[in-house]
Short mmCIF file of C-alpha atoms in Angstrom, two decimals:
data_model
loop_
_atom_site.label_atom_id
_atom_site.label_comp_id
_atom_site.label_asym_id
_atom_site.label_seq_id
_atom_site.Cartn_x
_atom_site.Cartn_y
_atom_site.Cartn_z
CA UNK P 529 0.00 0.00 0.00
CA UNK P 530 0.86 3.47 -0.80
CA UNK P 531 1.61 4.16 3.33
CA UNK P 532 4.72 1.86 3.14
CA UNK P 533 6.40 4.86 1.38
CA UNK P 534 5.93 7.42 3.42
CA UNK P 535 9.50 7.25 4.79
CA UNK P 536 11.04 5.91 2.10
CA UNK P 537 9.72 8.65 -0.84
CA UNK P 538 8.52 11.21 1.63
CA UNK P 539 7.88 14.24 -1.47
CA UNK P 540 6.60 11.50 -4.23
CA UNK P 541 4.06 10.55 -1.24
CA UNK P 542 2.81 13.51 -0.27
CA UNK P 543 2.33 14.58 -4.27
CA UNK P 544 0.04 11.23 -4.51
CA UNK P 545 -1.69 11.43 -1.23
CA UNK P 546 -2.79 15.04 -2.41
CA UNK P 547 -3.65 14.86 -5.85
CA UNK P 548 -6.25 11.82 -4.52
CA UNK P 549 -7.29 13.30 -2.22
CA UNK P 550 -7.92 17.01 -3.65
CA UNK P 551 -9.16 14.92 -7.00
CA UNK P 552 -6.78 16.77 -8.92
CA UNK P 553 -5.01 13.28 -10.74
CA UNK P 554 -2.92 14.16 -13.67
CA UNK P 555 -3.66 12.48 -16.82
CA UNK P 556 0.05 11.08 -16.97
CA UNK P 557 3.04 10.57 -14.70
CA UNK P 558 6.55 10.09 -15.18
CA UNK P 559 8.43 8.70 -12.29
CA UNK P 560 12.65 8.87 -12.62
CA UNK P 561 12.93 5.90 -10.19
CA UNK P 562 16.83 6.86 -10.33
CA UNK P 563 17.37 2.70 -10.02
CA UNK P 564 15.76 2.36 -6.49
CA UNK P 565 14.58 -0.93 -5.72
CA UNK P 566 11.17 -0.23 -5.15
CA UNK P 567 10.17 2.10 -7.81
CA UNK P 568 7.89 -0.41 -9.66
CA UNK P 569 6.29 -1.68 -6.10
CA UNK P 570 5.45 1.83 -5.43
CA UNK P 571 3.87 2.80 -8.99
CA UNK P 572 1.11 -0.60 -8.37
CA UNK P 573 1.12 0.92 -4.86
CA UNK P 574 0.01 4.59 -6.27
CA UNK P 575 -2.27 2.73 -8.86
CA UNK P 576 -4.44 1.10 -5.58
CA UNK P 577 -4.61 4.03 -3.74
CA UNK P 578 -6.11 5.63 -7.04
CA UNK P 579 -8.44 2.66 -7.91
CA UNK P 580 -9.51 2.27 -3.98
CA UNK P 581 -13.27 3.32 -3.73
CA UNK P 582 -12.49 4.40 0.35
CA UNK P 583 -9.27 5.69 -0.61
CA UNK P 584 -7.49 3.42 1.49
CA UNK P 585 -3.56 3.89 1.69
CA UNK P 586 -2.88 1.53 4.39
CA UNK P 587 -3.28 -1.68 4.82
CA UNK P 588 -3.71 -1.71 8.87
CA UNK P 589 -6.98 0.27 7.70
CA UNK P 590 -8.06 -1.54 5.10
CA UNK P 591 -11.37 -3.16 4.64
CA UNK P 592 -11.66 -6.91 3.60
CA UNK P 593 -11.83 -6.59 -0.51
CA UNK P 594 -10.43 -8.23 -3.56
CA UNK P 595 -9.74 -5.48 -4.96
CA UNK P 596 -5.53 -4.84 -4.67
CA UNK P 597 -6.00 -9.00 -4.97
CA UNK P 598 -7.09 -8.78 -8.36
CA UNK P 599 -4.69 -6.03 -9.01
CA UNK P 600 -1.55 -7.79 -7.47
CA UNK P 601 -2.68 -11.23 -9.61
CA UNK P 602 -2.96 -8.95 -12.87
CA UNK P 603 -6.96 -9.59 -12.81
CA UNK P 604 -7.98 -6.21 -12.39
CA UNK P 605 -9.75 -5.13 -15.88
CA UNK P 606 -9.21 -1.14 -16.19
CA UNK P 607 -4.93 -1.84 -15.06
CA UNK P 608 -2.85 -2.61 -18.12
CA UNK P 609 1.22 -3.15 -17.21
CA UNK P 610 3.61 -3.23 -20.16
CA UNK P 611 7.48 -4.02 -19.84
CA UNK P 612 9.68 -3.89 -22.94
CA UNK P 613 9.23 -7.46 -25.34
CA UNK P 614 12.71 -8.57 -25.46
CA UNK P 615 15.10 -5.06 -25.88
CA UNK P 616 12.50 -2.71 -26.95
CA UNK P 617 9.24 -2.02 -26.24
CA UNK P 618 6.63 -2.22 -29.49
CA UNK P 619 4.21 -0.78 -31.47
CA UNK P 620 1.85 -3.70 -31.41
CA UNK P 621 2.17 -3.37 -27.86
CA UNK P 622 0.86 0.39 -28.00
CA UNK P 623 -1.74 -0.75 -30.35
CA UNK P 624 -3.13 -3.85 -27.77
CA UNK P 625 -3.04 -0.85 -25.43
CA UNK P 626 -5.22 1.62 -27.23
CA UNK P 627 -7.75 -0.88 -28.18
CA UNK P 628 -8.41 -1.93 -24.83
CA UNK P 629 -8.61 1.60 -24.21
CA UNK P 630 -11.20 2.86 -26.34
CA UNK P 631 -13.79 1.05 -23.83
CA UNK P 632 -14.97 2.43 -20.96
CA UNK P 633 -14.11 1.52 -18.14
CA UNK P 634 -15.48 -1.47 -16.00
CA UNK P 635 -14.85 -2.03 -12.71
CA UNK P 636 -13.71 1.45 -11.08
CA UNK P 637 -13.52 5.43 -12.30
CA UNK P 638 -10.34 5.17 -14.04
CA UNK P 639 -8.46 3.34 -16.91
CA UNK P 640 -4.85 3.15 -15.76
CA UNK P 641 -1.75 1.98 -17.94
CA UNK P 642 1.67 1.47 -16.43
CA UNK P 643 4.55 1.77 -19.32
CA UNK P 644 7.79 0.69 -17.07
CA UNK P 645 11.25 1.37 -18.52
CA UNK P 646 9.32 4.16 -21.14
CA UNK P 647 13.08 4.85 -22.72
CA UNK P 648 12.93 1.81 -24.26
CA UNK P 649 10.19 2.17 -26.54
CA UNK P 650 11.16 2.14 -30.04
CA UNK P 651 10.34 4.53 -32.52
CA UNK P 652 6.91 3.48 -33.91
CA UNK P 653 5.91 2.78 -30.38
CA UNK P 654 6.75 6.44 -29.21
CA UNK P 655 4.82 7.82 -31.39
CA UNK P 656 2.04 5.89 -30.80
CA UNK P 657 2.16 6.75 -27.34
CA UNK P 658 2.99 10.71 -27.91
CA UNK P 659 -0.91 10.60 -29.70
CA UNK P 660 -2.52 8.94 -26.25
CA UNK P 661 -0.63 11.53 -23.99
CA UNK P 662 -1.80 14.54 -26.71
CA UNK P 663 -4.91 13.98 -26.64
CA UNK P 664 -5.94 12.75 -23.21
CA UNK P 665 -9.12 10.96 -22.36
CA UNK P 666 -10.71 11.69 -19.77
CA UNK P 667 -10.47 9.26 -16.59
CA UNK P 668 -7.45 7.39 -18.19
CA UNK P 669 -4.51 7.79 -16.51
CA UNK P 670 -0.80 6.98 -17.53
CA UNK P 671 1.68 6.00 -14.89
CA UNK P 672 5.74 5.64 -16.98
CA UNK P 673 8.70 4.74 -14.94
CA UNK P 674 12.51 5.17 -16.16
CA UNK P 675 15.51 4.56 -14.27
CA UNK P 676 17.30 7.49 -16.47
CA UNK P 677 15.06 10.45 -17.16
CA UNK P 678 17.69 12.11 -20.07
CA UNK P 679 17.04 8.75 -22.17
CA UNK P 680 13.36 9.21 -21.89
CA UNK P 681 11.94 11.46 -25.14
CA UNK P 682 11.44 15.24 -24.38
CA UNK P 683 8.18 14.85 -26.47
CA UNK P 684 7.10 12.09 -23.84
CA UNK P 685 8.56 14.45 -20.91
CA UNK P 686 7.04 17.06 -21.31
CA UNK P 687 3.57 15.75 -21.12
CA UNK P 688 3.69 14.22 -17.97
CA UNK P 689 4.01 15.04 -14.34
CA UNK P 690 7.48 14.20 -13.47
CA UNK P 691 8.34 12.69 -10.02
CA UNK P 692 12.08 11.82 -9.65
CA UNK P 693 12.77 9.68 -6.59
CA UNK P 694 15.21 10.99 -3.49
CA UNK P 695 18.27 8.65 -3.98
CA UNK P 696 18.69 5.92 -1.75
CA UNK P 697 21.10 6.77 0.94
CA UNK P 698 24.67 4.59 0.95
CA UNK P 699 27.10 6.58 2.46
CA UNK P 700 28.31 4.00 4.65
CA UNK P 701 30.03 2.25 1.42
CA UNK P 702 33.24 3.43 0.78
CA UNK P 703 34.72 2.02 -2.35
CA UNK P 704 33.49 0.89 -6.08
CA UNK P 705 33.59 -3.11 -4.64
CA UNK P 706 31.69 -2.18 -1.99
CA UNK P 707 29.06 -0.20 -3.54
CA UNK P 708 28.85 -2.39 -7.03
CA UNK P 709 26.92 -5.30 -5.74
CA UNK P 710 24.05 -2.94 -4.90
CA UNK P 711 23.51 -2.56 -8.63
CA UNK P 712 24.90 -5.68 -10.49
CA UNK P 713 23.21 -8.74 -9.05
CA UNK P 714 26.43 -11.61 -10.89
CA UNK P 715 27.87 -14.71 -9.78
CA UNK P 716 31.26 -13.39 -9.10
CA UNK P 717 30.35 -10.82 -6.71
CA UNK P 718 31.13 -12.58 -3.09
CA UNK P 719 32.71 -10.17 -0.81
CA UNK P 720 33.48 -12.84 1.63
CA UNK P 721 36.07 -14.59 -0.97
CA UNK P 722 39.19 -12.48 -1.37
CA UNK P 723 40.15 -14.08 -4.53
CA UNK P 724 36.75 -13.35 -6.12
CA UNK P 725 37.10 -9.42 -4.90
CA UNK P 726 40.55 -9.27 -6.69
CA UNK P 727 39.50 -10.71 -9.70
CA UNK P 728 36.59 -8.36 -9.60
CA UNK P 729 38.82 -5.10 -8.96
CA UNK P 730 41.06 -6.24 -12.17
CA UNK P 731 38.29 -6.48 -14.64
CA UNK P 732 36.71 -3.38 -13.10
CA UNK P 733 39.94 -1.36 -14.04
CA UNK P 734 39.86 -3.52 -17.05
CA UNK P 735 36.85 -1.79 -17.99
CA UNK P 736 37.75 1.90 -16.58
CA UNK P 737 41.02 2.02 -18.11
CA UNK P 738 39.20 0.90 -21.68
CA UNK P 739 37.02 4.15 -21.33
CA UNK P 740 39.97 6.16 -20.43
CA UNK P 741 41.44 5.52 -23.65
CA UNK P 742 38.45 5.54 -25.75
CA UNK P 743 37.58 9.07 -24.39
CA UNK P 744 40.81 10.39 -24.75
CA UNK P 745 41.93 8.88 -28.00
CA UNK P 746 38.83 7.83 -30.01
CA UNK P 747 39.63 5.64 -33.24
CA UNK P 748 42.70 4.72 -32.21
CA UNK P 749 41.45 2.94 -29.79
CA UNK P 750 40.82 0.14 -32.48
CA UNK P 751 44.45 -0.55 -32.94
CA UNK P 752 44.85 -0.97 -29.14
CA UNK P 753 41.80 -3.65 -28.71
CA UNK P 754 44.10 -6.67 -28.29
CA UNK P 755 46.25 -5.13 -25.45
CA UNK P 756 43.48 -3.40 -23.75
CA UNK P 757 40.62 -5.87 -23.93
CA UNK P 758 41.12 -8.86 -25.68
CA UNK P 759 44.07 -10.47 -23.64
CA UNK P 760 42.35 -9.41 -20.64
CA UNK P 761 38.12 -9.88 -20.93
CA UNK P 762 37.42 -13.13 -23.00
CA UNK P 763 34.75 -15.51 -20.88
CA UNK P 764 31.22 -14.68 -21.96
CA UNK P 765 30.59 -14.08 -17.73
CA UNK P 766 33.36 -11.70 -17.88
CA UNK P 767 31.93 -10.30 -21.01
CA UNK P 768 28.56 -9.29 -19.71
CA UNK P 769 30.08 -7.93 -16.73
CA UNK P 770 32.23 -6.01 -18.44
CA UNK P 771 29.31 -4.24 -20.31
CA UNK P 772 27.06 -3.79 -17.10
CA UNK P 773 30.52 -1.92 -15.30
CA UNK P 774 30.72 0.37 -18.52
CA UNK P 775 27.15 1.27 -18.15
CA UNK P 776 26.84 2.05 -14.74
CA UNK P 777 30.16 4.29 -15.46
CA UNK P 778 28.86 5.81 -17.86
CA UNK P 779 25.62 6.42 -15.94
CA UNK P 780 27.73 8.33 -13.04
CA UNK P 781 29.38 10.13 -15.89
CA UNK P 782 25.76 11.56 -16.24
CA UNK P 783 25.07 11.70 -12.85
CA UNK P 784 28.11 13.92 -12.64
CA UNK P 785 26.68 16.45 -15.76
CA UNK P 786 23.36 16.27 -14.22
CA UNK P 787 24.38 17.64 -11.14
CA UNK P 788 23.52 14.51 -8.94
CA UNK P 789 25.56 12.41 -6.78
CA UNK P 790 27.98 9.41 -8.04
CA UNK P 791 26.14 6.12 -7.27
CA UNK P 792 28.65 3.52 -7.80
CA UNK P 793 32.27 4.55 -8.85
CA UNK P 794 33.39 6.93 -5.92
CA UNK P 795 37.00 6.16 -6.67
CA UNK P 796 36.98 7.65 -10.16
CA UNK P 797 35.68 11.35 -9.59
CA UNK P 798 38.56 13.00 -11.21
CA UNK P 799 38.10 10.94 -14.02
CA UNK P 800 34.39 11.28 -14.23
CA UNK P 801 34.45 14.91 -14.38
CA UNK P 802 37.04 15.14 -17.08
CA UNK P 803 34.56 12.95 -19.58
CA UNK P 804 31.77 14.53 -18.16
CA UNK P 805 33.14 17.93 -19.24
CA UNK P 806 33.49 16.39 -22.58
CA UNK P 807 30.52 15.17 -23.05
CA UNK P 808 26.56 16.54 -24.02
CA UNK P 809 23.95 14.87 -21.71
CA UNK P 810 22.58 13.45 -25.21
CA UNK P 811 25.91 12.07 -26.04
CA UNK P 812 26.30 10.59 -22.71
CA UNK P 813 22.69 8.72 -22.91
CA UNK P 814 23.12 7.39 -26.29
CA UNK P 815 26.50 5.96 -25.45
CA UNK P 816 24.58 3.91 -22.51
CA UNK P 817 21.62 2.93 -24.60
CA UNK P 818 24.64 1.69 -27.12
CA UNK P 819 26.00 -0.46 -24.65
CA UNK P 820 23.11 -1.85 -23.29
CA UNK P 821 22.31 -2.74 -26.71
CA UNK P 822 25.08 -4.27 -27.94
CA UNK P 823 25.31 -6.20 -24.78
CA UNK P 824 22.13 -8.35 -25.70
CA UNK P 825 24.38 -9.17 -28.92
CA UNK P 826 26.86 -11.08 -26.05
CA UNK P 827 23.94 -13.17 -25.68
CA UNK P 828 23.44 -14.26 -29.06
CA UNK P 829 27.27 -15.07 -28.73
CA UNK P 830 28.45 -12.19 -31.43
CA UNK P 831 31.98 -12.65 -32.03
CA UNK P 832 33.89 -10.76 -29.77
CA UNK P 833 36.15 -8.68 -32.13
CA UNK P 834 33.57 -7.65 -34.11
CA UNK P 835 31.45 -6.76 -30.68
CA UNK P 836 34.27 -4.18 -29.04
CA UNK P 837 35.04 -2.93 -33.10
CA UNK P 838 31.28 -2.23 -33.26
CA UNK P 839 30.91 -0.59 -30.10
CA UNK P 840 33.87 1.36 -30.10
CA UNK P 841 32.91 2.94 -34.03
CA UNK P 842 29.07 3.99 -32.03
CA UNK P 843 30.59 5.21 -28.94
CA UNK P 844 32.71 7.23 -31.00
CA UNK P 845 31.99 7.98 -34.28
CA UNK P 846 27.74 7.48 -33.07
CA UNK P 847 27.18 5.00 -36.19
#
């Protein structure tokens, strides 16, 4: 329920708890979740408290109905929930969505769709969704999570209500190793086994080092691949890793142009700010939309060579 917030997202709870309660509900929201654990819980949790015909935002005094029941076992009729379809979200996705849409609604006052991860919708789908949020309907409401706000669409942005979560407070972790395994849930993270934390720390500087030279020297970097990846990343494992360490560097990179506090990579603020400074927030999102794209390729098992070649000519050149 919406109550077991309260601490956590004291400014997003208070924006809920009023709009409900003054009946003043936006037509669409846009909640920059910033990675927190939670974000999605609380979005269902905001969508109950809407849907609730007592307005109910704790449980303690809730009455005995199936309501959140239905909602929780993806029953209810007027909630819709779409998560990207592999890497991207889709058109025919948007298009399932409208046609449900264009019916009234059954079971309660409002329609509600929940688009999580909106920056991944593709093109097609984007615009489909730019003519739902232009032309409201009245009593259907549109609830879009992101974990990165600058890779959502300004178009999309700018019709919505945003609500970007408080960060969640770590201060108590010191160093890159200790802070990582917050993020990156992976097999080789054990902070118990020394051996498994060393190997970690190489292929983390592995990685760093990598986008030390590809920031500072660009295409040359492709005559260097052997020497600084190749003879040192080659197990797929180590290969996704890899790819998750760039883009959560990459993502402080932004956090660092944005204003807002380094997550992960605490050790690396001198170099952060020196690629920040080179960098556009655009450049900086589509370099970690790159990544995360070309990582699914790993998956497919994509020779390597050609992998790092690939991403190297987008991160640079922005093929």
């Amino acid at each position: 329920m919406l109550d077991d917030y309260k601490e956590k997202q004291p400014i997003i709870y208070q924006i809920m708890k009023n709009a409900v309660m003054n009946d003043k509900v936006f037509h669409a929201y846009l909640l920059d979740t910033k990675n927190c654990s939670f974000g999605e819980e609380m979005a269902l949790s905001f969508v109950k408290y809407l849907l609730c015909p007592l307005k109910q935002s704790s449980s303690e005094k809730c009455v005995e109905c199936t309501q959140c029941e239905k909602i929780d076992d993806s029953n209810y009729t007027d909630l819709k929930i779409i998560k990207p379809d592999g890497i991207w979200i889709k058109k025919e996705q948007m298009d399932e969505l409208q046609e449900e849409f264009s019916k009234k609604a059954i079971e309660g006052k409002y329609k509600i769709y929940i688009i999580h991860q909106v920056e991944k919708l593709n093109k097609s789908a984007a615009n489909s969704l730019l003519k739902f949020l232009e032309e409201p309907e009245q009593n259907i409401i549109a609830i879009l999570t992101t974990n990165n706000l600058f890779q959502v669409l300004e178009t999309i942005r700018s019709r919505c209500q945003i609500l970007s979560f408080t960060k969640n407070k770590i201060e108590n972790l010191d160093t890159t190793i200790q802070r990582l395994p917050n993020y990156i849930k992976f097999p080789l993270f054990d902070l118990s086994n020394e051996e498994e934390q060393e190997k970690n720390l190489k292929l983390i500087s592995t990685v760093i080092e990598f986008i030390k030279y590809l920031e500072k020297k660009e295409m040359d970097t492709l005559l260097y691949t052997t020497k600084l990846w190749h003879n040192k990343i080659k197990e797929k494992e180590e290969l996704l890793f890899a790819f998750d360490i760039m883009t959560f560097f990459y993502s402080d990179i932004l956090n660092e142009k944005c204003h807002r506090s380094i997550r992960i990579f605490v050790d690396e603020i001198n170099l952060i700010q020196e690629i920040a400074s080179k960098n556009t927030i655009e450049q900086l999102s589509k370099k970690i939309t790159t990544i995360m794209e070309l990582k699914d390729k790993i998956k497919v098992n994509m020779n390597n060579g050609l992998l790092i070649d690939k991403l190297i000519l987008k991160l640079v050149g922005g093929e």
